[in-house]
Structure formats: structure tokens, C-alpha cells
Short mmCIF file of C-alpha atoms and ligand atoms in Angstrom, two decimals:
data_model
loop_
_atom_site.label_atom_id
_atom_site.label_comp_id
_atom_site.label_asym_id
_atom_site.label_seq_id
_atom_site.Cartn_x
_atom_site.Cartn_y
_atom_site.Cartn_z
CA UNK L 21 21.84 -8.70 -11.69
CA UNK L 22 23.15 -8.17 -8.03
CA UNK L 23 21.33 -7.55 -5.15
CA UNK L 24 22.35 -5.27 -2.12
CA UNK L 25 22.68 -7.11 1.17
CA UNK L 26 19.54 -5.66 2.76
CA UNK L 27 17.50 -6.96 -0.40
CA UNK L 28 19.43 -10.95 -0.18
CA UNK L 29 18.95 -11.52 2.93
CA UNK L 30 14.87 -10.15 3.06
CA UNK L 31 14.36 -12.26 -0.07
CA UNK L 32 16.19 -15.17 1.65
CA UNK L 33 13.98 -14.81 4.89
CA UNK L 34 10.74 -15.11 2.35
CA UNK L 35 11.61 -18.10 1.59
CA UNK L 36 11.44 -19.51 4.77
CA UNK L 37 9.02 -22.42 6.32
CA UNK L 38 6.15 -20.84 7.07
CA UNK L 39 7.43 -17.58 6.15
CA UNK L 40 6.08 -14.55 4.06
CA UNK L 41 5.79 -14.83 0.26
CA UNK L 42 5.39 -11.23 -0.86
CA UNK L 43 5.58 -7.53 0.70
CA UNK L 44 2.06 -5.61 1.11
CA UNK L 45 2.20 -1.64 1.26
CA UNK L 46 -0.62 -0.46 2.81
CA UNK L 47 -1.06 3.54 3.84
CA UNK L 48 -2.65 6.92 3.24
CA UNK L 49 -2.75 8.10 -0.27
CA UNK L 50 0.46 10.23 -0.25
CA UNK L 51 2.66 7.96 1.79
CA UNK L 52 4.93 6.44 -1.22
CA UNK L 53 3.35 2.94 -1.60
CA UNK L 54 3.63 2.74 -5.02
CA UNK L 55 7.31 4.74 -5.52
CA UNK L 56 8.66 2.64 -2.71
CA UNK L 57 6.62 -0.65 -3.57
CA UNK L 58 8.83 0.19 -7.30
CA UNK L 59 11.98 0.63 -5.47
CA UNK L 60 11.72 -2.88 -3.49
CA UNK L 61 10.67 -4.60 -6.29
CA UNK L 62 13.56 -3.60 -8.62
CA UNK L 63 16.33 -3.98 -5.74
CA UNK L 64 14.86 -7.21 -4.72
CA UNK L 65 13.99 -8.46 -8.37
CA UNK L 66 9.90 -8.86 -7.20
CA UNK L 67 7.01 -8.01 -9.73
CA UNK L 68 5.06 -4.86 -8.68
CA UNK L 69 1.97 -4.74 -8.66
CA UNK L 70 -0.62 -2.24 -7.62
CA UNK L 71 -4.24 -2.25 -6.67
CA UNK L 72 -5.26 0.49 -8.55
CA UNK L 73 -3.67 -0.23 -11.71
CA UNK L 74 -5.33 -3.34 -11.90
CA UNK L 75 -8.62 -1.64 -11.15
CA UNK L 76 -7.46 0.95 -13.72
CA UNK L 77 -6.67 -1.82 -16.33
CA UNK L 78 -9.85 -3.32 -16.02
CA UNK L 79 -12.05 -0.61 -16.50
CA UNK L 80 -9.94 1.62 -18.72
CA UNK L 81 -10.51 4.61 -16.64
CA UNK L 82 -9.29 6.76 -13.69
CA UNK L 83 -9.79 5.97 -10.45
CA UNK L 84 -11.22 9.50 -10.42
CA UNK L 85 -13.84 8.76 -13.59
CA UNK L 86 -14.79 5.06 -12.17
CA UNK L 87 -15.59 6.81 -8.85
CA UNK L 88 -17.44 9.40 -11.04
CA UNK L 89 -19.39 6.67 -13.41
CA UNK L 90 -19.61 3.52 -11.15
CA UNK L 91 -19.62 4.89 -7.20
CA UNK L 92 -17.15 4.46 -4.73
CA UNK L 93 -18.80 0.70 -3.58
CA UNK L 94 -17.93 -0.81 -7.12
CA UNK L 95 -14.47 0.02 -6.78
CA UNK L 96 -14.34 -0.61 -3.27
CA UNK L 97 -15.73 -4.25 -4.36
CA UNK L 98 -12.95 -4.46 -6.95
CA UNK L 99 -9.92 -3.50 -4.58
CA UNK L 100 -11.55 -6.42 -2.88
CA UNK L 101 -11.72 -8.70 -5.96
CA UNK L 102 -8.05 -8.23 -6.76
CA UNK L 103 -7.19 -8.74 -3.42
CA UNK L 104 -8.89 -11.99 -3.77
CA UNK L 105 -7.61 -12.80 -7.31
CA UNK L 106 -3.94 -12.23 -6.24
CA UNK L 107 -3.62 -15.24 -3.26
CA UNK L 108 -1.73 -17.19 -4.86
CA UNK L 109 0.83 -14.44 -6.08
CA UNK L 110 4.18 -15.19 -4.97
CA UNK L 111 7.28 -12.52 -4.94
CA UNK L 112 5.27 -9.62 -5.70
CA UNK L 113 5.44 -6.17 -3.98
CA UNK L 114 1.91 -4.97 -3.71
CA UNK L 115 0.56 -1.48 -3.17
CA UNK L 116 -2.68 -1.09 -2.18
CA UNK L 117 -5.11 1.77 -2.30
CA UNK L 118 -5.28 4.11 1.13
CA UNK L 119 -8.85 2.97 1.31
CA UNK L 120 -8.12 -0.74 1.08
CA UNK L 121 -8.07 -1.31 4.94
CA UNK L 122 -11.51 0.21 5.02
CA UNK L 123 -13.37 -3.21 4.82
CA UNK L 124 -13.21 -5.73 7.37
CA UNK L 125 -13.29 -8.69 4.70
CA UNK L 126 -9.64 -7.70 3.46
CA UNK L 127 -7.11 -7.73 6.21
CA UNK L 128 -7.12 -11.56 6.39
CA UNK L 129 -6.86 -11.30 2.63
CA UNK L 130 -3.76 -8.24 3.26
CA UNK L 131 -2.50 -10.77 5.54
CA UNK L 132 -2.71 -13.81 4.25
CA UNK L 133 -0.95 -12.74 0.88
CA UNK L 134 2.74 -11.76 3.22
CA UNK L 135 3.69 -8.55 5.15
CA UNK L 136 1.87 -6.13 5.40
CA UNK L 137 3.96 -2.49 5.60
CA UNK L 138 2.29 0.37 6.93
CA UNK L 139 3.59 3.60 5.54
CA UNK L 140 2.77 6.49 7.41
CA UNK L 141 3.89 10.01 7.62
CA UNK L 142 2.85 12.88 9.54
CA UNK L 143 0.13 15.07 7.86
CA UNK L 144 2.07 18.23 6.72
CA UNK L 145 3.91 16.03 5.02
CA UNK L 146 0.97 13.79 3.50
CA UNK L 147 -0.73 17.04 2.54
CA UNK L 148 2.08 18.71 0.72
CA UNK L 149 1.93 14.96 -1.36
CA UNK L 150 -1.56 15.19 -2.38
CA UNK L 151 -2.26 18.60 -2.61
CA UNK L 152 0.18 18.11 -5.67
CA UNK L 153 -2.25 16.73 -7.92
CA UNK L 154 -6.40 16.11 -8.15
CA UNK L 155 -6.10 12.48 -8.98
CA UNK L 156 -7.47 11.22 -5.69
CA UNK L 157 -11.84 11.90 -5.92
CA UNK L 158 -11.89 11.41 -1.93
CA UNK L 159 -9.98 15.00 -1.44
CA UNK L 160 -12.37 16.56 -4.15
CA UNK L 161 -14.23 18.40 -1.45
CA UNK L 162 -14.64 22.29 -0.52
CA UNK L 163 -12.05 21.71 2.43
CA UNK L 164 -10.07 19.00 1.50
CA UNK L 165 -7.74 19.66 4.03
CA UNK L 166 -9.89 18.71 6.70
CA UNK L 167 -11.31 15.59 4.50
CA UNK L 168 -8.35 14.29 4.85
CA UNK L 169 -7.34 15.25 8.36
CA UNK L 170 -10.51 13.30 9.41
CA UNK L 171 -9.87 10.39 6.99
CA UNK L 172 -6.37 9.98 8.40
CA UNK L 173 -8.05 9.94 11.82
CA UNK L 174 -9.93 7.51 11.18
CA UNK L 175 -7.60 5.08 8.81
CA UNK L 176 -4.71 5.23 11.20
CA UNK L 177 -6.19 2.61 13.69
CA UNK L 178 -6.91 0.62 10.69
CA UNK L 179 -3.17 0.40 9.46
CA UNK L 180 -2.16 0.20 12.48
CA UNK L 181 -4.40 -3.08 12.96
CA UNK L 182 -3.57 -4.86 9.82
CA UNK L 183 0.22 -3.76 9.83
CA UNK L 184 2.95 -6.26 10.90
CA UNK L 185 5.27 -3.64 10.74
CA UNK L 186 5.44 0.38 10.09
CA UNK L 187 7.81 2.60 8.48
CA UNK L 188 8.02 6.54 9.48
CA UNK L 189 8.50 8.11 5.86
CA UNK L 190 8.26 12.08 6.92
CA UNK L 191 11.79 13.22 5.31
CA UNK L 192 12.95 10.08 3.51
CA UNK L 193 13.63 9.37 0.30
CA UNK L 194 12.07 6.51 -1.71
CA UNK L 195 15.39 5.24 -1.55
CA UNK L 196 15.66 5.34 2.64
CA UNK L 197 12.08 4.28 3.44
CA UNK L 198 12.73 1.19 1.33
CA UNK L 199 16.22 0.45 3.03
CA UNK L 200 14.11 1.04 5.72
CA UNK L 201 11.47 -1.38 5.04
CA UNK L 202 13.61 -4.28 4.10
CA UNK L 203 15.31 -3.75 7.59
CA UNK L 204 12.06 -4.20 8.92
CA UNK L 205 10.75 -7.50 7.05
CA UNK L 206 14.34 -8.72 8.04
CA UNK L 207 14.43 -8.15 11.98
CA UNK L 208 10.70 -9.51 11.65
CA UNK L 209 11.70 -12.58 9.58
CA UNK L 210 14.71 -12.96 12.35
CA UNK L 211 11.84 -12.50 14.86
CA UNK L 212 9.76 -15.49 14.17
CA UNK L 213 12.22 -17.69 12.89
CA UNK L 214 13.57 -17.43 16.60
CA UNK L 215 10.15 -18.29 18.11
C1 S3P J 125 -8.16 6.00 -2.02
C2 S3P J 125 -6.82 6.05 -2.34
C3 S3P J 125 -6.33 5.99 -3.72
C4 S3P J 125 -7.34 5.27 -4.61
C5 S3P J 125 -8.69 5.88 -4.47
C6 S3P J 125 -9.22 5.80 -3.03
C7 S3P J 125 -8.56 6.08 -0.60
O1 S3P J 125 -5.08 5.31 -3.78
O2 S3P J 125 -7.40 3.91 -4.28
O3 S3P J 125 -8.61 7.23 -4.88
O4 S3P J 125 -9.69 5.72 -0.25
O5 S3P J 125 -7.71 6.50 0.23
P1 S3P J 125 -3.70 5.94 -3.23
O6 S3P J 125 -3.63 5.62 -1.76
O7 S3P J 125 -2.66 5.21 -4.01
O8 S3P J 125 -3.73 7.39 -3.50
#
């Protein structure tokens, strides 16, 4: 199957000495991780993969009902878990939950495993994404407009940290933030190759 230019030449740079090995999305629930993270991986022939799922897999319920049966600290010990499980993954596009920069213990894991993306957007836009459906049991409060103004308040600084690179999605397509993205992990591959 051919790849576009932009996809070649990131793969190419993965490869490198030293270099990364997969592509980490990390970002508020809304930003696109997993549509993007599905857009990379078929362009650039990667698995994708997805925190959530696997926590979904494993449990055979929704986030929403595991949060409801099990407490937000069991999953937040399983995002860590898979996190943990998935080191030795190699040409995988992972999406991670918005929550998943929220412990301390996994950025060296988010970093360790290749880049790590940040996609961010500007609220309007992140709220017209998630008011969309009830899926997510952290907005499931009587405002959860402000919930998730002051979650994004406080995550930002977080993705921010663990990020090696961040993609503006406000207005994009899927298709444009991950043209986008592979631009990034290119000039960034370019960038330490140089050093
Ligand atoms: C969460 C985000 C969700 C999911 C869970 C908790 C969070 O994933 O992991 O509902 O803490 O922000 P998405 O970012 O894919 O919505």
C-alpha cells in the first residue's frame, strides 16, 4: 500500500538511532486522539491502540459503568497498568485517556514509549465535542461546563509538561491535524538528529 510523503519520511525518522518508536496522543477528552491516532495509523501503516479500549476490553464495560462499579482509582491504576504493559510496543499510535497525565508515575512511562503529541483545542471548541455525547462520567456533574473549564485548567500544564510537541486542532479536520502532526514528529526527528 503507498504511503504519502509526510507519513515515509516520519516513519523513516522512527527508525532512527536513538530515535522514537511509536506516536503517543495525549489531550483533553474531545481533542481527536483517538480519530486522529486512527488516521496516522492507517496513513502510516502503525497499529492503533487506545488506552481505554484496552481498559474497556478487560473489564467488559464502559468507562462510564467501571467508574460507576469500581471508582475512578481502579481505572486510574489500569490506564497505568497498560501504560506499563505496552513498553515494549513498537509502531503503534497510542491514544491515551485525557486523565492519563494526571499521575506523576506515567509521563516517564508516556515518554519512554516515543512522542508524545499534545492535542489541544480551545474550549468552545472542546465543549461543542463533548457536550455531544454522556460517555465521559467526569462531565456527569450539575454544571459540567464549568467541570470541565476547571479540569482543562488544571490538565493544560500537565500536557504541556509531558508533550514533546503540540498540535492546535480548533478548526481542523482529522485529516489536517494529522498532516499536521506528522509535520511535527518530522521537524522534531530533523531536530535531534542535527544535535
Ligand atoms: C477521562 C477521559 C476519557 C476516559 C475517562 C476519563 C479524563 O477519555 O479515559 O472518561 O479523565 O479526562 P477521553 O479523553 O478519550 O475522552
Amino acid at each position: 500500500m503507498p504511503v504519502t510523503a509526510g507519513c515515509g519520511e516520519a516513519v523513516a525518522a522512527m527508525h532512527l538511532p536513538g530515535s522514537v518508536h511509536n506516536i503517543v496522543l495525549v489531550g483533553f477528552m474531545g481533542s481527536g486522539k483517538s480519530s486522529v491516532g486512527r488516521e496516522i495509523a492507517r496513513r502510516c501503516e502503525l497499529r492503533f491502540l487506545d488506552t481505554d479500549s484496552i481498559i474497556r476490553q478487560k473489564y467488559r464495560k464502559s468507562i462510564a459503568d467501571i467508574f460507576a462499579s469500581f471508582g475512578e482509582p481502579t481505572f486510574r491504576d489500569e490506564e497505568y497498568r497498560a501504560l506499563e504493559e505496552l513498553q515494549n510496543a513498537r509502531r503503534v499510535v497510542l491514544a491515551t485517556g485525557g486523565g492519563v497525565v494526571l499521575q506523576p508515575r506515567n509521563h516517564p512511562l508516556l515518554r519512554s514509549l516515543g512522542v508524545v503529541v499534545w492535542l489541544t483545542a480551545n474550549e468552545e471548541v472542546i465543549w461543542e465535542r463533548v457536550s455531544r455525547n454522556q460517555s465521559r462520567p467526569l462531565l456527569h456533574t450539575e454544571d459540567p461546563r464549568t467541570t470541565m473549564r476547571n479540569l482543562m485548567s488544571m490538565r493544560y500544564p500537565l500536557y504541556s509538561s509531558v508533550a514533546d510537541v503540540t498540535v492546535e486542532t480548533s478548526g481542523l479536520t482529522h485529516q489536517e491535524v494529522a498532516d499536521r502532526v506528522l509535520a511535527a514528529i518530522r521537524a522534531l526527528s530533523v531536530g535531534r538528529h542535527e544535535k
